PDB file of C-alpha atoms and ligand atoms in Angstrom:
ATOM      1  CA  MET A1461      -4.955  18.705 -14.111  1.00  0.00           C
ATOM      2  CA  VAL A1462      -6.947  20.832 -11.673  1.00  0.00           C
ATOM      3  CA  LYS A1463      -4.948  21.930  -8.642  1.00  0.00           C
ATOM      4  CA  LEU A1464      -6.319  20.374  -5.483  1.00  0.00           C
ATOM      5  CA  ILE A1465      -5.998  22.459  -2.377  1.00  0.00           C
ATOM      6  CA  GLY A1466      -5.825  20.761   1.053  1.00  0.00           C
ATOM      7  CA  VAL A1467      -9.544  20.798   1.805  1.00  0.00           C
ATOM      8  CA  ASN A1468     -10.468  19.098  -1.449  1.00  0.00           C
ATOM      9  CA  LYS A1469      -8.129  16.197  -1.045  1.00  0.00           C
ATOM     10  CA  ILE A1470      -9.444  12.748  -0.202  1.00  0.00           C
ATOM     11  CA  ASN A1471      -8.772  11.761   3.415  1.00  0.00           C
ATOM     12  CA  THR A1472      -6.538   8.707   3.306  1.00  0.00           C
ATOM     13  CA  SER A1473      -5.073   6.224   5.736  1.00  0.00           C
ATOM     14  CA  VAL A1474      -1.932   4.198   5.015  1.00  0.00           C
ATOM     15  CA  PHE A1475      -1.470   0.811   6.709  1.00  0.00           C
ATOM     16  CA  ILE A1476       2.078  -0.484   7.226  1.00  0.00           C
ATOM     17  CA  SER A1477       3.940  -3.312   8.965  1.00  0.00           C
ATOM     18  CA  GLY A1478       7.615  -2.637   8.354  1.00  0.00           C
ATOM     19  CA  LYS A1479      10.110  -0.383   6.641  1.00  0.00           C
ATOM     20  CA  GLY A1480       7.541   1.989   5.220  1.00  0.00           C
ATOM     21  CA  THR A1481       9.418   3.252   2.186  1.00  0.00           C
ATOM     22  CA  ASN A1482       6.158   3.221   0.209  1.00  0.00           C
ATOM     23  CA  LEU A1483       4.600   5.251   3.029  1.00  0.00           C
ATOM     24  CA  LYS A1484       7.480   7.733   2.799  1.00  0.00           C
ATOM     25  CA  ASN A1485       6.898   7.988  -0.933  1.00  0.00           C
ATOM     26  CA  LEU A1486       3.114   8.385  -0.539  1.00  0.00           C
ATOM     27  CA  ILE A1487       3.607  11.156   2.031  1.00  0.00           C
ATOM     28  CA  LYS A1488       5.830  12.993  -0.449  1.00  0.00           C
ATOM     29  CA  PHE A1489       3.253  12.433  -3.195  1.00  0.00           C
ATOM     30  CA  SER A1490       0.375  13.610  -0.978  1.00  0.00           C
ATOM     31  CA  LYS A1491       2.112  16.949  -0.560  1.00  0.00           C
ATOM     32  CA  SER A1492       2.379  17.623  -4.266  1.00  0.00           C
ATOM     33  CA  ASN A1493      -0.149  19.843  -6.008  1.00  0.00           C
ATOM     34  CA  ASN A1494      -1.357  17.140  -8.356  1.00  0.00           C
ATOM     35  CA  SER A1495      -2.034  14.661  -5.565  1.00  0.00           C
ATOM     36  CA  PRO A1496      -5.703  13.919  -4.871  1.00  0.00           C
ATOM     37  CA  ILE A1497      -4.972  12.572  -1.372  1.00  0.00           C
ATOM     38  CA  LYS A1498      -4.175  13.827   2.099  1.00  0.00           C
ATOM     39  CA  ILE A1499      -2.740  11.284   4.545  1.00  0.00           C
ATOM     40  CA  ASN A1500      -4.546  11.793   7.851  1.00  0.00           C
ATOM     41  CA  ILE A1501      -3.616   8.690   9.776  1.00  0.00           C
ATOM     42  CA  VAL A1502      -1.074   5.878   9.595  1.00  0.00           C
ATOM     43  CA  ILE A1503      -1.947   2.460  10.998  1.00  0.00           C
ATOM     44  CA  SER A1504       0.722  -0.060  11.929  1.00  0.00           C
ATOM     45  CA  ASN A1505       0.209  -3.550  13.283  1.00  0.00           C
ATOM     46  CA  GLN A1506       3.818  -3.498  14.571  1.00  0.00           C
ATOM     47  CA  LYS A1507       4.771  -1.031  17.257  1.00  0.00           C
ATOM     48  CA  LYS A1508       8.408  -1.191  16.155  1.00  0.00           C
ATOM     49  CA  ALA A1509       7.758  -0.733  12.434  1.00  0.00           C
ATOM     50  CA  TYR A1510      10.550   1.455  11.063  1.00  0.00           C
ATOM     51  CA  GLY A1511       8.069   3.311   8.851  1.00  0.00           C
ATOM     52  CA  ILE A1512       6.344   4.901  11.857  1.00  0.00           C
ATOM     53  CA  LYS A1513       9.167   7.425  11.908  1.00  0.00           C
ATOM     54  CA  TYR A1514       8.035   8.857   8.568  1.00  0.00           C
ATOM     55  CA  ALA A1515       4.562   9.500  10.011  1.00  0.00           C
ATOM     56  CA  LYS A1516       6.069  11.100  13.128  1.00  0.00           C
ATOM     57  CA  LYS A1517       8.394  13.278  11.095  1.00  0.00           C
ATOM     58  CA  ASN A1518       5.445  14.539   9.085  1.00  0.00           C
ATOM     59  CA  LYS A1519       3.168  14.986  12.111  1.00  0.00           C
ATOM     60  CA  ILE A1520       0.661  12.431  10.871  1.00  0.00           C
ATOM     61  CA  LYS A1521      -1.481  10.631  13.466  1.00  0.00           C
ATOM     62  CA  ILE A1522      -0.360   7.080  14.209  1.00  0.00           C
ATOM     63  CA  LYS A1523      -2.339   4.203  15.613  1.00  0.00           C
ATOM     64  CA  ILE A1524      -0.797   0.857  16.532  1.00  0.00           C
ATOM     65  CA  ILE A1525      -3.227  -2.000  16.387  1.00  0.00           C
ATOM     66  CA  ASN A1526      -2.482  -5.693  16.146  1.00  0.00           C
ATOM     67  CA  PHE A1527      -5.759  -6.663  14.463  1.00  0.00           C
ATOM     68  CA  SER A1528      -6.237  -9.823  16.510  1.00  0.00           C
ATOM     69  CA  LYS A1529      -8.946  -8.503  18.821  1.00  0.00           C
ATOM     70  CA  LYS A1530     -12.339  -7.668  17.420  1.00  0.00           C
ATOM     71  CA  HIS A1531     -12.951  -4.725  19.741  1.00  0.00           C
ATOM     72  CA  GLU A1532      -9.663  -3.144  18.594  1.00  0.00           C
ATOM     73  CA  VAL A1533     -10.708  -3.468  14.981  1.00  0.00           C
ATOM     74  CA  ASN A1534     -14.107  -1.967  15.811  1.00  0.00           C
ATOM     75  CA  GLN A1535     -12.354   0.919  17.529  1.00  0.00           C
ATOM     76  CA  LEU A1536     -10.172   1.386  14.457  1.00  0.00           C
ATOM     77  CA  LEU A1537     -13.242   1.462  12.229  1.00  0.00           C
ATOM     78  CA  LYS A1538     -14.666   4.218  14.434  1.00  0.00           C
ATOM     79  CA  ILE A1539     -11.426   6.216  14.176  1.00  0.00           C
ATOM     80  CA  LEU A1540     -11.341   5.856  10.401  1.00  0.00           C
ATOM     81  CA  LYS A1541     -14.988   6.914  10.062  1.00  0.00           C
ATOM     82  CA  PHE A1542     -14.458   9.780  12.518  1.00  0.00           C
ATOM     83  CA  ASN A1543     -11.571  11.037  10.366  1.00  0.00           C
ATOM     84  CA  ASN A1544     -13.772  10.675   7.280  1.00  0.00           C
ATOM     85  CA  ILE A1545     -11.251   8.291   5.673  1.00  0.00           C
ATOM     86  CA  ARG A1546     -12.318   7.544   2.110  1.00  0.00           C
ATOM     87  CA  LEU A1547      -9.268   5.631   0.900  1.00  0.00           C
ATOM     88  CA  ILE A1548      -7.053   3.043   2.616  1.00  0.00           C
ATOM     89  CA  CYS A1549      -3.670   2.304   1.056  1.00  0.00           C
ATOM     90  CA  LEU A1550      -1.962  -0.873   2.218  1.00  0.00           C
ATOM     91  CA  ALA A1551       1.784  -0.383   1.864  1.00  0.00           C
ATOM     92  CA  GLY A1552       3.787  -3.371   3.004  1.00  0.00           C
ATOM     93  CA  PHE A1553       0.962  -4.252   5.385  1.00  0.00           C
ATOM     94  CA  LEU A1554       1.328  -7.931   6.154  1.00  0.00           C
ATOM     95  CA  LYS A1555      -1.861  -8.733   8.074  1.00  0.00           C
ATOM     96  CA  ILE A1556      -4.937 -10.154   6.416  1.00  0.00           C
ATOM     97  CA  LEU A1557      -7.922  -7.892   6.964  1.00  0.00           C
ATOM     98  CA  SER A1558     -11.169  -9.477   8.098  1.00  0.00           C
ATOM     99  CA  LYS A1559     -14.106  -9.826   5.719  1.00  0.00           C
ATOM    100  CA  ASP A1560     -16.115  -7.444   7.902  1.00  0.00           C
ATOM    101  CA  PHE A1561     -13.399  -4.810   7.769  1.00  0.00           C
ATOM    102  CA  ILE A1562     -13.146  -5.080   3.986  1.00  0.00           C
ATOM    103  CA  LYS A1563     -16.935  -4.855   3.717  1.00  0.00           C
ATOM    104  CA  SER A1564     -16.945  -1.641   5.746  1.00  0.00           C
ATOM    105  CA  PHE A1565     -14.594  -0.025   3.219  1.00  0.00           C
ATOM    106  CA  LYS A1566     -15.795  -1.825   0.114  1.00  0.00           C
ATOM    107  CA  GLY A1567     -13.992  -0.592  -3.004  1.00  0.00           C
ATOM    108  CA  LYS A1568     -11.922   1.831  -0.944  1.00  0.00           C
ATOM    109  CA  ILE A1569      -8.955  -0.338   0.060  1.00  0.00           C
ATOM    110  CA  ILE A1570      -6.030  -0.742  -2.310  1.00  0.00           C
ATOM    111  CA  ASN A1571      -2.760  -2.636  -2.002  1.00  0.00           C
ATOM    112  CA  ILE A1572       0.627  -2.746  -3.660  1.00  0.00           C
ATOM    113  CA  HIS A1573       2.163  -6.144  -4.302  1.00  0.00           C
ATOM    114  CA  PRO A1574       5.674  -6.914  -5.615  1.00  0.00           C
ATOM    115  CA  SER A1575       4.733  -9.261  -8.447  1.00  0.00           C
ATOM    116  CA  LEU A1576       2.817  -9.388 -11.678  1.00  0.00           C
ATOM    117  CA  LEU A1577      -0.464 -10.578 -10.178  1.00  0.00           C
ATOM    118  CA  PRO A1578      -2.179 -13.015 -10.455  1.00  0.00           C
ATOM    119  CA  LYS A1579       1.273 -14.630 -10.363  1.00  0.00           C
ATOM    120  CA  TYR A1580       3.103 -14.933  -7.039  1.00  0.00           C
ATOM    121  CA  LYS A1581       0.457 -13.961  -4.532  1.00  0.00           C
ATOM    122  CA  GLY A1582       1.529 -13.983  -0.884  1.00  0.00           C
ATOM    123  CA  LEU A1583       4.958 -13.545   0.638  1.00  0.00           C
ATOM    124  CA  ASN A1584       8.585 -14.047  -0.548  1.00  0.00           C
ATOM    125  CA  THR A1585       7.721 -13.158  -4.118  1.00  0.00           C
ATOM    126  CA  HIS A1586      11.239 -12.301  -5.290  1.00  0.00           C
ATOM    127  CA  GLU A1587      12.653 -15.602  -3.965  1.00  0.00           C
ATOM    128  CA  ARG A1588       9.985 -17.590  -5.786  1.00  0.00           C
ATOM    129  CA  VAL A1589      10.313 -15.585  -9.001  1.00  0.00           C
ATOM    130  CA  LEU A1590      14.074 -16.229  -9.084  1.00  0.00           C
ATOM    131  CA  GLU A1591      13.708 -19.916  -8.187  1.00  0.00           C
ATOM    132  CA  ASN A1592      11.369 -20.313 -11.145  1.00  0.00           C
ATOM    133  CA  ASN A1593      13.809 -18.591 -13.515  1.00  0.00           C
ATOM    134  CA  GLU A1594      11.190 -16.084 -14.604  1.00  0.00           C
ATOM    135  CA  LYS A1595      12.286 -13.626 -17.274  1.00  0.00           C
ATOM    136  CA  PHE A1596      10.046 -10.824 -16.049  1.00  0.00           C
ATOM    137  CA  THR A1597       8.623  -9.608 -12.785  1.00  0.00           C
ATOM    138  CA  GLY A1598       7.108  -6.352 -11.590  1.00  0.00           C
ATOM    139  CA  CYS A1599       4.533  -4.870  -9.270  1.00  0.00           C
ATOM    140  CA  SER A1600       0.767  -4.474  -9.147  1.00  0.00           C
ATOM    141  CA  VAL A1601      -1.647  -2.133  -7.427  1.00  0.00           C
ATOM    142  CA  HIS A1602      -5.053  -3.707  -6.888  1.00  0.00           C
ATOM    143  CA  PHE A1603      -8.322  -3.312  -5.020  1.00  0.00           C
ATOM    144  CA  VAL A1604      -8.528  -5.437  -1.905  1.00  0.00           C
ATOM    145  CA  ASN A1605     -11.267  -8.018  -1.649  1.00  0.00           C
ATOM    146  CA  GLU A1606     -11.639 -11.050   0.608  1.00  0.00           C
ATOM    147  CA  LYS A1607      -9.280 -13.142  -1.541  1.00  0.00           C
ATOM    148  CA  LEU A1608      -5.548 -12.746  -0.813  1.00  0.00           C
ATOM    149  CA  ASP A1609      -3.999 -10.461  -3.449  1.00  0.00           C
ATOM    150  CA  GLY A1610      -7.030 -11.302  -5.563  1.00  0.00           C
ATOM    151  CA  GLY A1611      -8.901  -8.030  -6.189  1.00  0.00           C
ATOM    152  CA  LYS A1612      -9.222  -6.141  -9.458  1.00  0.00           C
ATOM    153  CA  ILE A1613      -5.902  -4.844 -10.775  1.00  0.00           C
ATOM    154  CA  ILE A1614      -5.623  -1.066 -11.149  1.00  0.00           C
ATOM    155  CA  LEU A1615      -2.148  -0.819 -12.731  1.00  0.00           C
ATOM    156  CA  GLN A1616       0.909  -3.022 -13.215  1.00  0.00           C
ATOM    157  CA  LYS A1617       4.506  -2.406 -14.190  1.00  0.00           C
ATOM    158  CA  LYS A1618       6.588  -5.137 -15.761  1.00  0.00           C
ATOM    159  CA  ILE A1619      10.382  -5.242 -15.555  1.00  0.00           C
ATOM    160  CA  LYS A1620      12.968  -7.558 -17.039  1.00  0.00           C
ATOM    161  CA  ILE A1621      14.990  -9.838 -14.770  1.00  0.00           C
ATOM    162  CA  PHE A1622      18.726  -9.768 -15.470  1.00  0.00           C
ATOM    163  CA  LYS A1623      21.020 -12.794 -15.096  1.00  0.00           C
ATOM    164  CA  LYS A1624      22.948 -10.972 -12.394  1.00  0.00           C
ATOM    165  CA  ASP A1625      19.814 -10.224 -10.328  1.00  0.00           C
ATOM    166  CA  ASP A1626      19.521 -11.619  -6.810  1.00  0.00           C
ATOM    167  CA  ILE A1627      16.776 -11.106  -4.214  1.00  0.00           C
ATOM    168  CA  LYS A1628      18.320  -7.864  -3.008  1.00  0.00           C
ATOM    169  CA  SER A1629      18.757  -6.279  -6.432  1.00  0.00           C
ATOM    170  CA  LEU A1630      15.329  -7.395  -7.595  1.00  0.00           C
ATOM    171  CA  LYS A1631      13.659  -6.041  -4.478  1.00  0.00           C
ATOM    172  CA  LYS A1632      15.411  -2.720  -4.990  1.00  0.00           C
ATOM    173  CA  ARG A1633      14.490  -2.503  -8.686  1.00  0.00           C
ATOM    174  CA  VAL A1634      10.859  -3.474  -8.060  1.00  0.00           C
ATOM    175  CA  LEU A1635      10.528  -0.997  -5.170  1.00  0.00           C
ATOM    176  CA  LYS A1636      11.742   1.784  -7.437  1.00  0.00           C
ATOM    177  CA  GLU A1637       8.836   0.984  -9.770  1.00  0.00           C
ATOM    178  CA  GLU A1638       6.416   0.731  -6.838  1.00  0.00           C
ATOM    179  CA  TYR A1639       7.168   4.334  -5.918  1.00  0.00           C
ATOM    180  CA  LYS A1640       5.913   5.425  -9.349  1.00  0.00           C
ATOM    181  CA  LEU A1641       3.065   2.945  -9.694  1.00  0.00           C
ATOM    182  CA  TYR A1642       1.278   3.646  -6.387  1.00  0.00           C
ATOM    183  CA  PRO A1643       0.767   7.403  -6.969  1.00  0.00           C
ATOM    184  CA  LYS A1644      -0.236   6.732 -10.604  1.00  0.00           C
ATOM    185  CA  SER A1645      -2.808   4.171  -9.474  1.00  0.00           C
ATOM    186  CA  ILE A1646      -4.240   6.553  -6.879  1.00  0.00           C
ATOM    187  CA  ILE A1647      -4.618   9.272  -9.496  1.00  0.00           C
ATOM    188  CA  LYS A1648      -6.258   6.746 -11.822  1.00  0.00           C
ATOM    189  CA  ILE A1649      -8.927   5.606  -9.360  1.00  0.00           C
ATOM    190  CA  LEU A1650      -9.624   9.039  -7.933  1.00  0.00           C
ATOM    191  CA  SER A1651      -9.810  10.950 -11.188  1.00  0.00           C
ATOM    192  CA  ASN A1652     -13.522  10.089 -11.449  1.00  0.00           C
ATOM    193  CA  TYR A1653     -14.297  10.671  -7.790  1.00  0.00           C
TER     194      TYR A1653
HETATM  195  C1  GAR B3061       6.870  -3.685  -0.840  1.00  0.00           C
HETATM  196  O1  GAR B3061       7.691  -4.288  -1.798  1.00  0.00           O
HETATM  197  C2  GAR B3061       5.439  -4.122  -1.025  1.00  0.00           C
HETATM  198  O2  GAR B3061       5.074  -4.293  -2.369  1.00  0.00           O
HETATM  199  C3  GAR B3061       5.443  -5.450  -0.312  1.00  0.00           C
HETATM  200  O3  GAR B3061       6.228  -5.239   0.831  1.00  0.00           O
HETATM  201  C4  GAR B3061       7.204  -4.227   0.551  1.00  0.00           C
HETATM  202  C5  GAR B3061       7.076  -3.163   1.622  1.00  0.00           C
HETATM  203  O4  GAR B3061       8.110  -2.230   1.528  1.00  0.00           O
HETATM  204  N1  GAR B3061       4.134  -5.874  -0.005  1.00  0.00           N
HETATM  205  C6  GAR B3061       3.775  -7.157   0.063  1.00  0.00           C
HETATM  206  O5  GAR B3061       4.551  -8.078  -0.119  1.00  0.00           O
HETATM  207  C7  GAR B3061       2.307  -7.392   0.380  1.00  0.00           C
HETATM  208  N2  GAR B3061       1.945  -8.729   0.115  1.00  0.00           N
HETATM  209  P1  GAR B3061       8.030  -0.872   2.348  1.00  0.00           P
HETATM  210  O6  GAR B3061       7.607  -1.233   3.775  1.00  0.00           O
HETATM  211  O7  GAR B3061       9.416  -0.311   2.302  1.00  0.00           O
HETATM  212  O8  GAR B3061       7.010   0.005   1.693  1.00  0.00           O
END
């Protein structure tokens, strides 16, 4: 693969709500030579989101916005356009984006979800997967459209569920796969950019 130096990388924003371990992983990925992205700005809808510390540590701009007021969202759109953001990665971002917002970044917003979509859209996926005695689970990276967890799938990884698995172990095992799948998916969609 061609080496991408800083200036050639795609300006990217990562949206988070909580722990931010996917953000941490994407920051690490963005710094590697084969990464097509540069993370310019992190958006959190929670001012106490633990993941903000990864942005701070890496001197990445942070904006806290709770997405309930239209003028705030409009201001965010201006910031994203000003920073020439061409890719938005949702990483544990638990707010639903408005149709207008999605339209403004059509085809440029992607999300990671801890299930084998189209199964188990929404929250508490691991609980529901275990309750239903599923034999397999996994994670999916998909384009974001106006339907919840409903956009075109970019890549998925399937894993087997063991008898001894509980919510905690499953979450941990799925997250481990997420850290590989998100960078792979980004490379996949940006390789034709
Ligand atoms: C991840 O498992 C991600 O797939 C999931 O939240 C977790 C965030 O972890 N996202 C969703 O459930 C979105 N519907 P992180 O904050 O440590 O990256």
